[in-house]
Amino acid sequence: MNRLTRFAKHNSLTLAFGTGFLLTLVGQAVSGHADFNNQLVTDGLHPLGFLQYLATSDFAVDVTENWQSEYLQFFLYVFGTVWLLQRGSPESKELDKAGVESDREQKVGDHAGSESPRWAADKGWRQTLYSRSLGIVMAVIFTWSWLAQSIAGVAAYNEEHLRQLQAPVSWLQYLGSADFWNRTLQNWQSELLAVASMAILSVYLRQRGSPESKPVGAAHTSTGVEG
Amino acid sequence: MPPWRRTALMVLVCAAGLSGCATLGERETAASRAALRFERSVRQADWSRACAALAPQTRQELTESAKTSCVKALPDEELPYAGALRGSEVYGQQAQVVLSTDTLFLSAFPTGWLITAAGCEPRPHQPYQCKVKGG
């Protein structure tokens, strides 16, 4: 196996989903462009070119409203699963391990090994920060995406308002609008449903070979076991 | 929206990389100029020029509802004397220009900003009531 093939195999999860992301983003842009122009033509207005559409607030709000909810989902999942448990689920820790666990279990400070990340061996703020870095990065991306959604959203909302001969609103007014919360909550509910159903369905159902599932023959009651 | 909020919003949009911000002020100026040109044509009774400043669907709606040409129909709409420019806002391809006695809505076309509605008065919780509008 040459280096490139080995790299592709060892990183196939990220590469496959990253490629899928780019392809579907292009698909969203193409269909969003057609939909946006349909609305403009219906209103007797001039349609936009594809590159012009990519710079519109309409495209930006459609992209960012989904990004924020996905990163919120992972942020809540990463932080929530520190404390929250589900008996029988491979998504949960063992039932007696709720919490941040001991330094020994987490291999930090004096318990760090020779291959541990450098900041894990630190005993100060670096260890504290690194110990929460996954959740923090998810939270930061969520916050940025939600802010971007609100900014792109008010511009898209106002553009539509002007087409309908209505006065534009301010950003603060938009934060209290039905449009902003409808866009936000319709995404949040689907993400929370996905997490809840994954946690409970994985108690009773199996996917042979997947680390997201317990081994096929594992008991329904065994918790924190991955296949 | 107060100027400081609009500026802050523009900065945030720039920071988010979502829009071409450098030209927003220029686009507002261009929309305002188009609105003032239209109002000047109306004030000078230059109806052919005023009709040329209307968006195609607005012109079509006017001629179909009046069952006559735009240059004959537009004087009957008795558009208000516009007065001074109070402000303009541009979002994407749409704009609103507020004058002291009139409010106009515009849309961007390849030839520039065209009037989609004029002689508009605000109504609470409803779209503006406009004497001339498309659709």
Short mmCIF file of C-alpha atoms in Angstrom, two decimals:
data_model
loop_
_atom_site.label_atom_id
_atom_site.label_comp_id
_atom_site.label_asym_id
_atom_site.label_seq_id
_atom_site.Cartn_x
_atom_site.Cartn_y
_atom_site.Cartn_z
CA MET A 1 0.00 0.00 0.00
CA ASN A 2 1.61 3.30 -1.05
CA ARG A 3 1.58 6.40 1.18
CA LEU A 4 -1.32 8.10 -0.57
CA THR A 5 -3.52 5.02 -0.41
CA ARG A 6 -2.65 4.50 3.22
CA PHE A 7 -3.38 8.14 4.02
CA ALA A 8 -6.76 7.91 2.26
CA LYS A 9 -7.64 4.70 4.11
CA HIS A 10 -6.57 5.98 7.50
CA ASN A 11 -8.48 9.24 7.04
CA SER A 12 -11.39 7.93 5.01
CA LEU A 13 -14.02 8.98 7.54
CA THR A 14 -13.01 12.67 7.42
CA LEU A 15 -12.29 12.59 3.67
CA ALA A 16 -15.59 10.93 2.77
CA PHE A 17 -17.74 13.20 4.91
CA GLY A 18 -15.71 16.29 3.95
CA THR A 19 -16.18 15.51 0.27
CA GLY A 20 -19.85 14.80 0.85
CA PHE A 21 -20.16 18.17 2.61
CA LEU A 22 -18.62 20.04 -0.34
CA LEU A 23 -20.78 18.24 -2.90
CA THR A 24 -23.99 18.85 -0.98
CA LEU A 25 -23.03 22.49 -0.39
CA VAL A 26 -22.68 22.90 -4.16
CA GLY A 27 -26.04 21.16 -4.58
CA GLN A 28 -27.61 23.50 -2.04
CA ALA A 29 -26.13 26.51 -3.85
CA VAL A 30 -27.48 25.34 -7.23
CA SER A 31 -30.99 24.58 -5.95
CA GLY A 32 -31.02 27.69 -3.73
CA HIS A 33 -30.03 29.84 -6.71
CA ALA A 34 -32.86 28.41 -8.81
CA ASP A 35 -35.38 28.88 -5.99
CA PHE A 36 -34.24 32.45 -5.30
CA ASN A 37 -34.48 33.38 -8.97
CA ASN A 38 -37.94 31.81 -9.22
CA GLN A 39 -39.10 34.20 -6.50
CA LEU A 40 -37.47 37.19 -8.22
CA VAL A 41 -38.99 36.36 -11.60
CA THR A 42 -42.41 35.85 -9.99
CA ASP A 43 -42.13 39.36 -8.52
CA GLY A 44 -41.07 40.73 -11.92
CA LEU A 45 -37.51 41.41 -10.74
CA HIS A 46 -34.18 40.70 -12.37
CA PRO A 47 -32.68 37.25 -11.63
CA LEU A 48 -29.16 36.91 -10.22
CA GLY A 49 -26.18 35.08 -11.68
CA PHE A 50 -24.84 32.08 -9.76
CA LEU A 51 -21.79 33.86 -8.34
CA GLN A 52 -23.96 36.82 -7.33
CA TYR A 53 -26.25 34.42 -5.50
CA LEU A 54 -23.33 32.97 -3.53
CA ALA A 55 -22.74 36.45 -2.06
CA THR A 56 -26.38 36.94 -1.03
CA SER A 57 -27.64 36.95 2.51
CA ASP A 58 -30.29 34.46 1.39
CA PHE A 59 -27.63 31.80 0.71
CA ALA A 60 -25.64 32.74 3.82
CA VAL A 61 -28.59 32.42 6.19
CA ASP A 62 -29.62 29.06 4.72
CA VAL A 63 -26.08 27.73 5.24
CA THR A 64 -25.40 29.15 8.69
CA GLU A 65 -28.75 28.23 10.23
CA ASN A 66 -27.88 24.58 9.63
CA TRP A 67 -24.27 24.93 10.72
CA GLN A 68 -25.18 26.49 14.06
CA SER A 69 -27.61 23.72 14.93
CA GLU A 70 -25.14 20.97 14.02
CA TYR A 71 -22.41 22.48 16.17
CA LEU A 72 -24.89 23.09 18.98
CA GLN A 73 -25.79 19.42 18.79
CA PHE A 74 -22.17 18.30 19.10
CA PHE A 75 -21.41 20.88 21.79
CA LEU A 76 -24.35 19.69 23.89
CA TYR A 77 -23.51 16.07 23.21
CA VAL A 78 -19.84 16.46 24.15
CA PHE A 79 -20.64 18.38 27.34
CA GLY A 80 -23.88 16.56 28.20
CA THR A 81 -22.39 13.09 28.03
CA VAL A 82 -19.93 14.02 30.78
CA TRP A 83 -22.82 13.94 33.25
CA LEU A 84 -25.84 12.41 31.52
CA LEU A 85 -26.16 8.63 31.18
CA GLN A 86 -28.28 6.14 29.25
CA ARG A 87 -28.38 2.61 30.56
CA GLY A 88 -27.52 0.15 27.79
CA SER A 89 -26.31 2.77 25.29
CA PRO A 90 -22.84 2.74 23.70
CA GLU A 91 -23.22 6.54 23.53
CA SER A 92 -23.15 6.67 27.34
CA LYS A 93 -20.39 6.09 29.84
CA GLU A 94 -20.71 3.31 32.38
CA LEU A 95 -23.32 4.19 34.98
CA ASP A 96 -20.85 4.80 37.82
CA LYS A 97 -18.64 7.17 35.81
CA ALA A 98 -20.77 10.30 35.57
CA GLY A 99 -18.65 13.45 35.89
CA VAL A 100 -15.20 14.58 34.77
CA GLU A 101 -13.50 11.45 36.21
CA SER A 102 -10.18 11.25 38.04
CA ASP A 103 -6.80 12.45 36.72
CA ARG A 104 -5.72 8.82 36.61
CA GLU A 105 -8.66 7.79 34.42
CA GLN A 106 -8.13 10.80 32.19
CA LYS A 107 -4.33 10.39 32.03
CA VAL A 108 -3.57 13.99 32.92
CA GLY A 109 -0.96 15.68 35.13
CA ASP A 110 1.26 13.11 36.81
CA HIS A 111 -0.69 10.33 35.09
CA ALA A 112 0.09 11.55 31.59
CA GLY A 113 2.07 9.10 29.48
CA SER A 114 4.97 9.65 27.12
CA GLU A 115 2.59 9.87 24.16
CA SER A 116 0.01 12.07 25.87
CA PRO A 117 -0.52 15.53 24.37
CA ARG A 118 1.89 18.03 25.98
CA TRP A 119 -0.88 20.15 27.53
CA ALA A 120 -2.41 17.04 29.17
CA ALA A 121 0.73 16.69 31.31
CA ASP A 122 0.54 20.34 32.40
CA LYS A 123 -0.96 21.05 35.83
CA GLY A 124 -2.19 24.58 35.22
CA TRP A 125 -4.55 26.40 32.88
CA ARG A 126 -3.24 24.58 29.83
CA GLN A 127 -4.54 21.26 31.16
CA THR A 128 -7.85 22.87 32.19
CA LEU A 129 -8.27 24.39 28.74
CA TYR A 130 -7.12 21.34 26.79
CA SER A 131 -9.38 19.10 28.89
CA ARG A 132 -12.38 21.00 27.52
CA SER A 133 -11.03 21.98 24.10
CA LEU A 134 -13.37 19.80 22.04
CA GLY A 135 -16.50 21.20 23.63
CA ILE A 136 -15.14 24.76 23.63
CA VAL A 137 -14.34 24.67 19.91
CA MET A 138 -17.81 23.27 19.17
CA ALA A 139 -19.35 26.04 21.31
CA VAL A 140 -17.30 28.74 19.59
CA ILE A 141 -18.24 27.52 16.10
CA PHE A 142 -21.89 27.28 17.21
CA THR A 143 -21.82 30.85 18.57
CA TRP A 144 -20.12 32.22 15.47
CA SER A 145 -22.55 30.40 13.17
CA TRP A 146 -25.59 31.57 15.13
CA LEU A 147 -24.33 35.15 15.08
CA ALA A 148 -23.69 34.84 11.33
CA GLN A 149 -27.22 33.41 10.92
CA SER A 150 -28.70 36.42 12.71
CA ILE A 151 -26.70 38.91 10.62
CA ALA A 152 -27.36 37.21 7.28
CA GLY A 153 -30.92 36.54 8.43
CA VAL A 154 -31.80 40.18 9.04
CA ALA A 155 -30.40 41.14 5.64
CA ALA A 156 -32.36 38.38 3.87
CA TYR A 157 -35.47 39.21 5.89
CA ASN A 158 -35.21 42.88 5.02
CA GLU A 159 -34.61 42.16 1.35
CA GLU A 160 -37.81 40.12 1.29
CA HIS A 161 -39.61 42.82 3.30
CA LEU A 162 -38.61 45.45 0.74
CA ARG A 163 -39.86 43.22 -2.08
CA GLN A 164 -43.19 43.08 -0.26
CA LEU A 165 -43.22 46.88 0.26
CA GLN A 166 -42.61 46.62 3.99
CA ALA A 167 -40.17 48.61 6.10
CA PRO A 168 -36.89 46.94 7.08
CA VAL A 169 -36.20 46.05 10.72
CA SER A 170 -33.10 46.47 12.89
CA TRP A 171 -30.88 43.58 13.96
CA LEU A 172 -32.27 43.74 17.52
CA GLN A 173 -35.84 43.71 16.22
CA TYR A 174 -34.94 40.74 14.06
CA LEU A 175 -33.58 38.85 17.09
CA GLY A 176 -37.10 38.98 18.52
CA SER A 177 -38.81 38.10 15.24
CA ALA A 178 -40.73 34.96 14.40
CA ASP A 179 -38.48 34.42 11.35
CA PHE A 180 -35.29 34.21 13.43
CA TRP A 181 -36.74 31.86 16.03
CA ASN A 182 -38.56 29.73 13.48
CA ARG A 183 -35.32 29.21 11.54
CA THR A 184 -33.46 28.50 14.79
CA LEU A 185 -35.88 26.20 16.57
CA GLN A 186 -36.82 24.12 13.54
CA ASN A 187 -33.15 23.13 13.35
CA TRP A 188 -32.66 22.65 17.08
CA GLN A 189 -35.63 20.32 17.45
CA SER A 190 -34.37 18.01 14.71
CA GLU A 191 -30.86 17.86 16.18
CA LEU A 192 -32.13 17.08 19.67
CA LEU A 193 -34.46 14.41 18.28
CA ALA A 194 -31.53 12.80 16.43
CA VAL A 195 -29.40 12.68 19.60
CA ALA A 196 -32.20 11.35 21.80
CA SER A 197 -33.17 8.67 19.29
CA MET A 198 -29.53 7.63 18.74
CA ALA A 199 -29.03 7.26 22.50
CA ILE A 200 -32.09 5.08 23.00
CA LEU A 201 -32.16 3.11 19.72
CA SER A 202 -28.55 2.03 20.18
CA VAL A 203 -29.61 0.26 23.38
CA TYR A 204 -31.68 -2.27 21.43
CA LEU A 205 -30.42 -2.12 17.84
CA ARG A 206 -26.98 -3.01 16.45
CA GLN A 207 -24.79 -2.12 13.48
CA ARG A 208 -22.17 -4.79 13.07
CA GLY A 209 -18.66 -3.31 12.89
CA SER A 210 -19.63 0.25 13.80
CA PRO A 211 -18.05 1.93 16.85
CA GLU A 212 -21.34 3.78 17.24
CA SER A 213 -23.00 0.45 18.10
CA LYS A 214 -22.43 -2.19 20.71
CA PRO A 215 -21.19 -5.58 19.46
CA VAL A 216 -24.13 -7.47 17.97
CA GLY A 217 -24.13 -10.03 20.74
CA ALA A 218 -23.79 -7.55 23.61
CA ALA A 219 -26.59 -7.50 26.16
CA HIS A 220 -29.15 -4.70 26.01
CA THR A 221 -28.16 -3.78 29.56
CA SER A 222 -24.43 -3.38 28.94
CA THR A 223 -23.52 0.32 28.94
CA GLY A 224 -20.51 2.16 27.53
CA VAL A 225 -19.45 -0.73 25.31
CA GLU A 226 -18.55 0.06 21.70
CA GLY A 227 -18.35 -2.48 18.89
CA MET B 1 -32.37 52.01 12.07
CA PRO B 2 -30.00 54.51 13.80
CA PRO B 3 -26.73 55.20 11.90
CA TRP B 4 -24.52 53.62 14.58
CA ARG B 5 -26.50 50.40 14.45
CA ARG B 6 -26.34 50.30 10.66
CA THR B 7 -22.59 50.86 10.83
CA ALA B 8 -22.20 48.16 13.48
CA LEU B 9 -24.32 45.80 11.41
CA MET B 10 -22.24 46.48 8.31
CA VAL B 11 -19.04 45.81 10.26
CA LEU B 12 -20.46 42.54 11.57
CA VAL B 13 -21.55 41.49 8.10
CA CYS B 14 -18.07 42.34 6.80
CA ALA B 15 -16.49 40.37 9.63
CA ALA B 16 -18.66 37.41 8.84
CA GLY B 17 -17.56 37.65 5.21
CA LEU B 18 -21.12 37.44 4.03
CA SER B 19 -21.46 40.38 1.70
CA GLY B 20 -19.61 42.96 -0.30
CA CYS B 21 -19.64 45.81 2.20
CA ALA B 22 -17.34 48.23 0.43
CA THR B 23 -20.04 49.23 -2.01
CA LEU B 24 -23.04 49.41 0.34
CA GLY B 25 -22.78 53.18 0.79
CA GLU B 26 -22.37 53.65 -2.94
CA ARG B 27 -25.40 51.48 -3.62
CA GLU B 28 -27.50 53.52 -1.19
CA THR B 29 -26.37 56.69 -2.93
CA ALA B 30 -27.20 55.22 -6.35
CA ALA B 31 -30.67 54.16 -5.17
CA SER B 32 -31.29 57.62 -3.68
CA ARG B 33 -30.22 59.30 -6.92
CA ALA B 34 -32.56 57.08 -8.95
CA ALA B 35 -35.45 57.94 -6.63
CA LEU B 36 -34.71 61.67 -6.76
CA ARG B 37 -34.40 61.55 -10.57
CA PHE B 38 -37.82 59.91 -10.73
CA GLU B 39 -39.34 62.50 -8.40
CA ARG B 40 -37.78 65.33 -10.45
CA SER B 41 -39.26 63.87 -13.64
CA VAL B 42 -42.69 63.73 -11.99
CA ARG B 43 -42.37 67.31 -10.71
CA GLN B 44 -41.35 68.52 -14.19
CA ALA B 45 -44.15 66.47 -15.79
CA ASP B 46 -41.54 64.64 -17.88
CA TRP B 47 -43.71 61.53 -17.99
CA SER B 48 -41.73 59.57 -20.57
CA ARG B 49 -38.63 59.88 -18.43
CA ALA B 50 -40.58 59.00 -15.29
CA CYS B 51 -42.06 55.94 -16.98
CA ALA B 52 -38.58 54.83 -18.10
CA ALA B 53 -37.53 54.87 -14.43
CA LEU B 54 -40.23 52.36 -13.47
CA ALA B 55 -39.51 48.63 -13.16
CA PRO B 56 -41.09 46.61 -16.02
CA GLN B 57 -43.74 44.94 -13.84
CA THR B 58 -44.68 48.25 -12.22
CA ARG B 59 -45.08 49.90 -15.61
CA GLN B 60 -47.09 46.94 -16.87
CA GLU B 61 -49.38 46.99 -13.83
CA LEU B 62 -49.96 50.72 -14.28
CA THR B 63 -50.83 50.46 -17.97
CA GLU B 64 -53.03 47.40 -17.53
CA SER B 65 -55.02 48.84 -14.65
CA ALA B 66 -55.45 52.24 -16.38
CA LYS B 67 -55.93 50.65 -19.83
CA THR B 68 -53.78 53.34 -21.38
CA SER B 69 -50.11 54.12 -21.91
CA CYS B 70 -47.80 54.81 -18.98
CA VAL B 71 -47.24 58.45 -19.96
CA LYS B 72 -51.01 59.03 -19.86
CA ALA B 73 -51.69 56.95 -16.76
CA LEU B 74 -48.91 58.22 -14.51
CA PRO B 75 -50.17 61.85 -14.19
CA ASP B 76 -53.53 60.54 -12.92
CA GLU B 77 -51.83 58.86 -9.97
CA GLU B 78 -51.12 62.30 -8.46
CA LEU B 79 -47.85 61.30 -6.86
CA PRO B 80 -46.91 63.57 -3.94
CA TYR B 81 -44.27 66.25 -4.23
CA ALA B 82 -41.27 64.42 -2.89
CA GLY B 83 -39.23 66.95 -0.91
CA ALA B 84 -35.86 66.30 0.65
CA LEU B 85 -34.05 63.00 1.06
CA ARG B 86 -34.42 61.57 4.56
CA GLY B 87 -32.69 58.24 4.17
CA SER B 88 -32.20 55.11 2.15
CA GLU B 89 -31.63 51.46 2.93
CA VAL B 90 -30.34 48.76 0.62
CA TYR B 91 -30.61 45.03 1.28
CA GLY B 92 -29.38 42.79 -1.51
CA GLN B 93 -31.14 43.77 -4.72
CA GLN B 94 -33.86 45.84 -3.02
CA ALA B 95 -33.91 49.38 -1.67
CA GLN B 96 -36.19 51.79 0.14
CA VAL B 97 -35.72 55.54 -0.23
CA VAL B 98 -37.55 57.79 2.21
CA LEU B 99 -38.20 61.39 1.18
CA SER B 100 -39.92 64.01 3.31
CA THR B 101 -43.31 63.47 1.66
CA ASP B 102 -42.96 60.19 -0.18
CA THR B 103 -41.43 56.73 0.17
CA LEU B 104 -40.21 54.74 -2.82
CA PHE B 105 -39.16 51.12 -3.26
CA LEU B 106 -36.57 50.18 -5.84
CA SER B 107 -34.94 47.08 -7.27
CA ALA B 108 -31.57 46.58 -8.96
CA PHE B 109 -31.63 45.82 -12.68
CA PRO B 110 -28.74 45.58 -15.16
CA THR B 111 -29.50 49.17 -16.21
CA GLY B 112 -29.46 50.44 -12.61
CA TRP B 113 -32.04 51.02 -9.87
CA LEU B 114 -35.66 51.09 -11.08
CA ILE B 115 -38.76 52.12 -9.13
CA THR B 116 -40.96 49.20 -8.06
CA ALA B 117 -43.35 51.35 -6.02
CA ALA B 118 -43.91 55.08 -5.47
CA GLY B 119 -46.35 57.29 -3.61
CA CYS B 120 -46.17 54.94 -0.64
CA GLU B 121 -47.54 55.59 2.82
CA PRO B 122 -46.86 53.37 5.85
CA ARG B 123 -49.68 51.39 7.46
CA PRO B 124 -49.35 49.76 10.86
CA HIS B 125 -48.48 46.04 10.63
CA GLN B 126 -49.15 46.00 6.89
CA PRO B 127 -47.22 46.70 3.69
CA TYR B 128 -47.01 50.30 2.53
CA GLN B 129 -50.03 51.60 0.64
CA CYS B 130 -48.60 52.65 -2.74
CA LYS B 131 -50.23 54.62 -5.56
CA VAL B 132 -47.93 53.03 -8.14
CA LYS B 133 -46.66 49.49 -7.70
CA GLY B 134 -46.07 46.23 -9.56
CA GLY B 135 -48.08 43.01 -9.22
#
